[in-house]
Coordinates of C-alpha atoms in Angstrom, one line a residue:
M1 CA 84.3 65.4 -3.5
T2 CA 84.4 65.6 0.4
T3 CA 86.6 63.1 2.3
V4 CA 84.9 63.9 5.6
P5 CA 83.0 60.9 7.0
L6 CA 79.2 61.3 6.6
T7 CA 77.9 58.0 7.9
V8 CA 78.8 55.2 10.3
R9 CA 80.0 53.2 7.3
D10 CA 82.4 55.8 6.4
L11 CA 83.7 55.7 10.0
H12 CA 84.1 52.0 9.6
D13 CA 86.1 52.2 6.4
L14 CA 88.5 54.7 8.1
A15 CA 88.8 52.6 11.2
V16 CA 89.8 49.5 8.9
A17 CA 92.7 51.4 7.7
R18 CA 93.8 52.6 11.2
L19 CA 93.4 49.6 13.5
P20 CA 95.8 46.7 13.9
R21 CA 94.3 43.6 12.1
M22 CA 93.9 41.7 15.5
A23 CA 92.0 44.6 17.1
Y24 CA 89.8 45.3 14.1
D25 CA 89.0 41.5 13.7
Y26 CA 88.0 41.4 17.4
Y27 CA 85.7 44.2 17.1
A28 CA 84.1 43.4 13.8
S29 CA 83.8 39.6 13.9
G30 CA 80.9 37.4 14.7
A31 CA 80.5 33.8 15.8
E32 CA 81.4 30.9 13.3
D33 CA 80.0 31.8 9.8
E34 CA 78.7 35.3 11.0
H35 CA 75.2 34.8 9.7
T36 CA 73.7 36.3 12.8
L37 CA 76.2 39.3 12.6
A38 CA 75.1 40.0 9.0
G39 CA 71.4 39.2 9.9
N40 CA 71.2 41.9 12.5
E41 CA 71.8 44.8 10.0
A42 CA 69.7 43.1 7.3
A43 CA 66.8 42.7 9.6
W44 CA 66.3 46.4 10.2
A45 CA 66.3 47.1 6.5
R46 CA 63.4 44.6 6.1
V47 CA 61.3 46.7 8.5
R48 CA 59.5 49.1 6.2
L49 CA 58.4 52.7 7.2
R50 CA 54.9 54.0 6.7
P51 CA 55.3 57.7 6.9
R52 CA 52.4 60.0 7.9
C53 CA 52.0 63.2 6.0
L54 CA 50.6 66.7 6.8
V55 CA 52.0 66.5 10.5
D56 CA 53.6 69.5 12.1
V57 CA 57.2 68.5 12.4
S58 CA 58.8 71.9 12.5
A59 CA 60.1 71.1 15.9
R60 CA 61.2 67.6 16.9
D61 CA 61.9 66.4 20.4
L62 CA 64.5 63.5 20.4
A63 CA 64.8 63.3 24.2
T64 CA 63.4 60.4 26.2
T65 CA 63.9 58.8 29.6
V66 CA 65.5 55.7 30.5
L67 CA 65.0 54.1 33.9
G68 CA 63.7 57.4 35.0
R69 CA 66.7 59.4 33.7
R70 CA 66.4 61.9 30.9
V71 CA 68.7 61.4 27.9
S72 CA 69.1 63.7 24.9
M73 CA 68.2 60.9 22.4
P74 CA 67.2 57.2 22.4
V75 CA 70.7 56.1 21.5
L76 CA 72.8 54.8 24.3
V77 CA 76.3 53.5 24.3
A78 CA 76.5 49.7 24.4
P79 CA 79.2 48.0 26.5
T80 CA 82.2 46.9 24.5
A81 CA 85.4 45.4 25.7
F82 CA 89.1 46.5 25.4
Q83 CA 88.5 50.0 24.0
R84 CA 92.1 51.0 24.4
M85 CA 92.9 48.7 21.5
A86 CA 91.1 51.2 19.5
H87 CA 92.6 54.5 20.9
P88 CA 95.0 55.3 23.8
D89 CA 92.2 57.1 25.7
G90 CA 89.7 54.1 25.3
E91 CA 86.8 54.2 27.5
L92 CA 87.7 57.6 28.9
A93 CA 87.1 59.0 25.4
T94 CA 83.9 57.2 25.0
A95 CA 82.7 58.4 28.4
R96 CA 83.6 62.1 27.6
A97 CA 81.7 62.0 24.3
A98 CA 78.7 60.2 25.7
A99 CA 78.5 62.7 28.6
A100 CA 78.8 65.7 26.3
I101 CA 75.9 64.6 24.0
G102 CA 73.8 63.7 27.0
T103 CA 73.4 60.0 26.6
V104 CA 74.0 56.9 28.7
M105 CA 77.4 55.1 28.6
T106 CA 77.4 51.5 29.5
L107 CA 80.9 50.3 30.7
S108 CA 81.9 46.9 30.0
T109 CA 83.4 44.7 32.9
L110 CA 86.1 43.8 30.4
A111 CA 87.1 47.4 30.1
T112 CA 90.7 48.4 29.8
T113 CA 90.2 51.3 32.2
T114 CA 88.9 51.2 35.7
L115 CA 85.2 51.9 36.4
E116 CA 86.2 54.7 38.8
D117 CA 88.3 56.4 36.3
V118 CA 85.6 56.2 33.7
A119 CA 83.1 57.6 36.2
G120 CA 85.3 60.5 36.7
A121 CA 85.8 61.2 33.0
Y122 CA 82.0 61.0 32.4
D123 CA 81.1 63.3 35.4
A124 CA 83.7 66.0 34.1
E125 CA 81.6 66.4 31.0
R126 CA 78.2 65.6 32.3
G127 CA 75.2 68.0 32.0
A128 CA 71.5 67.7 32.9
M129 CA 71.0 64.6 30.8
G130 CA 72.7 61.2 30.6
G131 CA 73.8 58.4 32.9
R132 CA 76.3 55.7 33.6
W133 CA 75.5 51.9 33.5
F134 CA 77.9 49.1 34.4
Q135 CA 77.8 45.9 32.5
L136 CA 78.2 42.9 34.6
Y137 CA 79.2 39.2 34.2
V138 CA 78.6 36.7 37.1
Y139 CA 81.9 35.0 37.9
R140 CA 82.5 31.6 39.3
D141 CA 83.9 33.5 42.3
R142 CA 80.9 35.4 43.5
G143 CA 83.2 37.5 45.6
I144 CA 84.6 39.1 42.5
T145 CA 81.0 39.9 41.3
R146 CA 79.9 41.3 44.7
S147 CA 83.1 43.5 44.7
L148 CA 82.3 44.8 41.1
V149 CA 78.8 45.7 42.3
E150 CA 80.0 47.5 45.4
R151 CA 82.5 49.4 43.4
A152 CA 79.8 50.5 40.7
E153 CA 77.6 51.7 43.5
A154 CA 80.4 53.6 45.3
A155 CA 81.3 55.3 41.9
G156 CA 77.9 56.5 41.3
Y157 CA 76.7 54.1 38.5
D158 CA 73.0 54.3 37.8
A159 CA 72.2 50.7 36.8
L160 CA 73.7 47.4 36.3
A161 CA 73.4 45.5 32.9
L162 CA 73.6 41.8 33.6
T163 CA 74.8 39.9 30.5
V164 CA 73.0 36.4 30.4
D165 CA 73.9 35.1 26.9
A166 CA 77.5 34.2 27.5
P167 CA 77.7 31.0 29.7
F168 CA 80.7 30.3 27.4
L169 CA 82.2 32.4 24.6
G170 CA 80.9 31.9 21.0
R171 CA 83.5 30.7 18.6
R172 CA 84.8 33.7 16.8
L173 CA 87.0 32.2 14.1
R174 CA 88.8 35.5 13.3
D175 CA 90.0 35.6 17.0
V176 CA 91.1 32.0 16.9
R177 CA 93.0 32.4 13.7
N178 CA 94.7 35.6 15.1
G179 CA 95.5 33.9 18.4
F180 CA 93.7 36.9 20.0
A181 CA 95.3 38.3 23.2
L182 CA 95.4 41.7 24.6
P183 CA 98.4 43.8 23.5
P184 CA 101.3 44.4 26.0
G185 CA 100.4 47.1 28.5
L186 CA 96.6 46.5 28.4
S187 CA 94.6 44.6 30.8
V188 CA 91.1 43.8 32.1
A189 CA 91.6 46.8 34.4
N190 CA 88.6 46.2 36.8
L191 CA 90.0 42.9 37.7
V192 CA 93.6 43.6 38.1
G193 CA 93.1 43.7 41.9
H194 CA 91.8 40.2 41.8
G195 CA 94.6 38.7 39.8
K196 CA 92.4 38.2 36.8
G197 CA 93.5 41.1 34.6
A198 CA 95.5 39.2 31.9
V199 CA 94.1 37.9 28.7
D200 CA 96.9 35.9 27.0
E201 CA 97.1 33.9 23.9
A202 CA 95.8 30.3 24.2
R203 CA 96.7 27.3 22.2
G204 CA 93.9 26.0 19.9
D205 CA 91.5 29.0 20.6
S206 CA 91.5 32.7 21.4
G207 CA 92.8 33.9 24.7
L208 CA 89.5 35.5 25.4
A209 CA 87.6 32.2 25.1
A210 CA 90.0 30.7 27.6
Y211 CA 89.5 33.5 29.9
V212 CA 85.8 33.3 29.9
A213 CA 85.8 29.5 30.2
A214 CA 88.0 29.9 33.4
M215 CA 86.2 32.9 34.9
L216 CA 82.5 33.1 34.1
D217 CA 79.9 30.7 35.7
P218 CA 78.0 28.5 33.2
S219 CA 75.7 27.4 35.9
L220 CA 73.9 30.8 36.0
T221 CA 70.2 30.7 36.4
W222 CA 67.3 33.0 37.3
R223 CA 68.1 32.4 40.9
D224 CA 71.3 34.4 40.3
V225 CA 69.3 37.3 39.1
E226 CA 67.4 37.4 42.4
W227 CA 70.8 37.1 44.2
L228 CA 72.1 40.1 42.3
R229 CA 68.9 42.1 43.1
S230 CA 69.5 41.2 46.8
I231 CA 73.0 42.7 47.0
T232 CA 72.4 45.9 45.1
R233 CA 70.1 49.0 45.4
L234 CA 70.7 49.6 41.7
P235 CA 68.1 48.7 39.0
V236 CA 69.2 45.6 37.0
L237 CA 68.8 45.2 33.3
V238 CA 69.0 41.7 31.9
K239 CA 70.8 41.8 28.6
G240 CA 70.6 38.9 26.0
V241 CA 66.9 38.3 25.9
V242 CA 65.3 37.3 22.5
R243 CA 62.2 35.4 23.6
A244 CA 58.9 36.5 25.3
D245 CA 59.1 33.8 28.0
D246 CA 62.6 34.8 29.1
A247 CA 61.4 38.5 29.2
R248 CA 58.6 37.4 31.5
L249 CA 60.9 35.5 33.7
A250 CA 63.2 38.6 33.9
A251 CA 60.1 40.7 35.2
A252 CA 59.2 37.9 37.6
H253 CA 62.8 37.8 39.0
G254 CA 63.0 41.6 39.7
A255 CA 64.6 43.1 36.6
S256 CA 63.8 46.6 35.8
A257 CA 64.4 46.3 32.0
V258 CA 65.5 43.9 29.4
V259 CA 67.9 44.4 26.4
V260 CA 67.0 42.4 23.4
S261 CA 70.4 41.3 22.4
N262 CA 72.3 38.5 20.7
H263 CA 75.7 39.9 21.7
G264 CA 76.2 41.6 18.4
G265 CA 76.1 38.2 16.6
R266 CA 79.1 37.0 18.6
Q267 CA 77.7 34.2 20.5
L268 CA 75.3 31.6 18.8
D269 CA 75.5 31.9 15.1
G270 CA 71.9 31.5 13.6
A271 CA 70.4 33.1 16.6
I272 CA 67.4 35.4 15.7
A273 CA 68.1 38.9 14.6
T274 CA 67.3 41.5 17.2
A275 CA 64.9 43.4 15.1
D276 CA 62.9 40.2 14.4
A277 CA 62.9 39.3 18.2
L278 CA 61.9 42.8 19.4
P279 CA 58.2 42.8 18.8
E280 CA 57.6 39.5 20.6
V281 CA 59.5 40.8 23.7
V282 CA 57.8 44.1 23.8
D283 CA 54.4 42.5 23.5
A284 CA 55.2 40.2 26.4
V285 CA 56.3 42.7 28.8
R286 CA 55.4 46.2 27.7
D287 CA 53.5 47.0 30.9
A288 CA 56.1 45.5 33.2
L289 CA 59.6 46.5 31.9
E290 CA 61.5 48.9 29.8
V291 CA 62.7 47.2 26.6
Y292 CA 65.9 48.1 24.8
V293 CA 67.5 46.7 21.8
D294 CA 71.0 46.4 20.2
G295 CA 72.5 44.6 17.2
G296 CA 73.0 46.0 13.7
V297 CA 71.9 49.6 14.3
R298 CA 73.9 51.7 11.8
R299 CA 71.4 54.4 10.8
G300 CA 69.1 56.9 12.5
G301 CA 66.2 55.2 10.4
D302 CA 67.1 51.9 12.3
V303 CA 66.6 53.8 15.6
L304 CA 63.3 55.0 14.3
R305 CA 62.2 51.5 13.4
A306 CA 63.2 50.1 16.9
L307 CA 61.1 52.9 18.6
A308 CA 58.1 52.0 16.4
L309 CA 58.6 48.3 17.3
G310 CA 58.4 49.4 20.9
A311 CA 62.1 49.8 22.1
R312 CA 62.5 52.6 24.7
A313 CA 66.0 53.2 23.2
V314 CA 68.7 51.4 21.3
L315 CA 72.2 50.7 22.2
V316 CA 75.2 50.9 19.7
G317 CA 78.6 49.3 20.1
R318 CA 80.6 49.0 16.9
P319 CA 79.7 52.6 15.5
V320 CA 81.2 53.9 18.7
L321 CA 84.4 51.8 18.2
W322 CA 84.7 53.0 14.7
G323 CA 84.5 56.6 15.8
L324 CA 86.9 56.0 18.7
A325 CA 89.4 54.3 16.3
C326 CA 89.2 57.3 14.0
D327 CA 89.6 60.2 16.5
G328 CA 89.0 59.3 20.1
A329 CA 86.4 61.4 21.9
A330 CA 85.8 63.7 18.8
G331 CA 85.3 60.4 16.7
V332 CA 82.8 59.0 19.1
A333 CA 81.0 62.3 19.2
S334 CA 80.9 62.1 15.5
A335 CA 79.3 58.7 15.4
L336 CA 76.7 59.5 18.0
G337 CA 76.0 62.9 16.2
M338 CA 75.5 61.2 12.8
L339 CA 72.9 58.9 14.3
R340 CA 71.3 61.8 16.1
A341 CA 71.0 63.8 12.9
E342 CA 69.8 60.9 10.9
L343 CA 67.2 60.1 13.4
D344 CA 66.0 63.7 13.6
L345 CA 65.5 63.8 9.8
A346 CA 63.9 60.4 9.7
M347 CA 61.4 61.4 12.3
A348 CA 60.6 64.6 10.3
L349 CA 60.1 62.7 7.0
A350 CA 57.9 60.0 8.8
G351 CA 55.6 62.6 10.4
C352 CA 56.9 61.9 14.0
A353 CA 57.5 65.0 16.3
S354 CA 58.5 63.1 19.3
A355 CA 60.9 60.3 19.9
G356 CA 58.8 59.2 23.0
A357 CA 55.7 58.9 20.9
V358 CA 56.5 56.8 17.8
P359 CA 53.5 54.7 16.9
R360 CA 53.6 50.9 16.0
D361 CA 51.7 51.6 12.8
L362 CA 54.6 53.5 11.5
V363 CA 56.3 50.3 10.4
A364 CA 55.3 47.1 8.5
W365 CA 57.2 43.9 8.8

């Protein structure tokens, strides 16, 4: 019997044994009763595949384009915070693995490594495909936000992913019970220069909840999307959309893409699963915006379902973290490679030769 991890679930099980309890719970948990967390995965399984037969699938093309840049597969790395809790190399390891496989890495504002250092690590491995996106929050102090945008532009990032579903932090009970705080020696590296790098333990709630409440602007509106567009030459993705009307508003206010996302089930418990929200959003803006989706993607078959429902690509977060915890850059490469291999096989078995041309009638839901 092999002990080599074969699936993302295998990587998860290994990561459980390797991560400190506080770190694992931070990565794995959802809000409140975690119904949306579980629902994200379950929703993909409810989407049934309708494979075509007698189609030439002797050669499959998994490559696609995202915001005009070619990537080796429609699986991108989602922004996840505090990666150095999983491995000493943290975001640097993730960047190297994403670059080597030729896909996009999205760096979190709440990274434990500076955006400049991550850019350097990515570019050292970068080939003809891939790209770097920077995930952004809008801070109460707009000067901090503007500074982050300017740094991302100077470091050569290709797009900004604006998170819009976190006016406050969802109540993640595992973090509350653990009294979550960043371990000694780690900080929100991109904000150290602004005196905002510490996430300390807080009484009555998690340190991160207190940090977000103090730092992020809950008065954010669509006018702020226009403001962001006005201060950058980079395309802006609006991340956290689950409704058709919000997707249309994103298009009307200058976004280049939307990410159908419920923050991995970590914000509003009971929020619609992203697989269930995706068709409505795609139908609303398919001719105006590129649509991406995250949340609960654990198999290559889930990626195929997302493509059939109209997503340009998926973003994965927790699978990357489990790989990172297991073996740094090699573990991240393993996680991404598993999803790629599973997608390749699923496409062949479903009668699809190109990831860029998966028809809607491939699925029933």
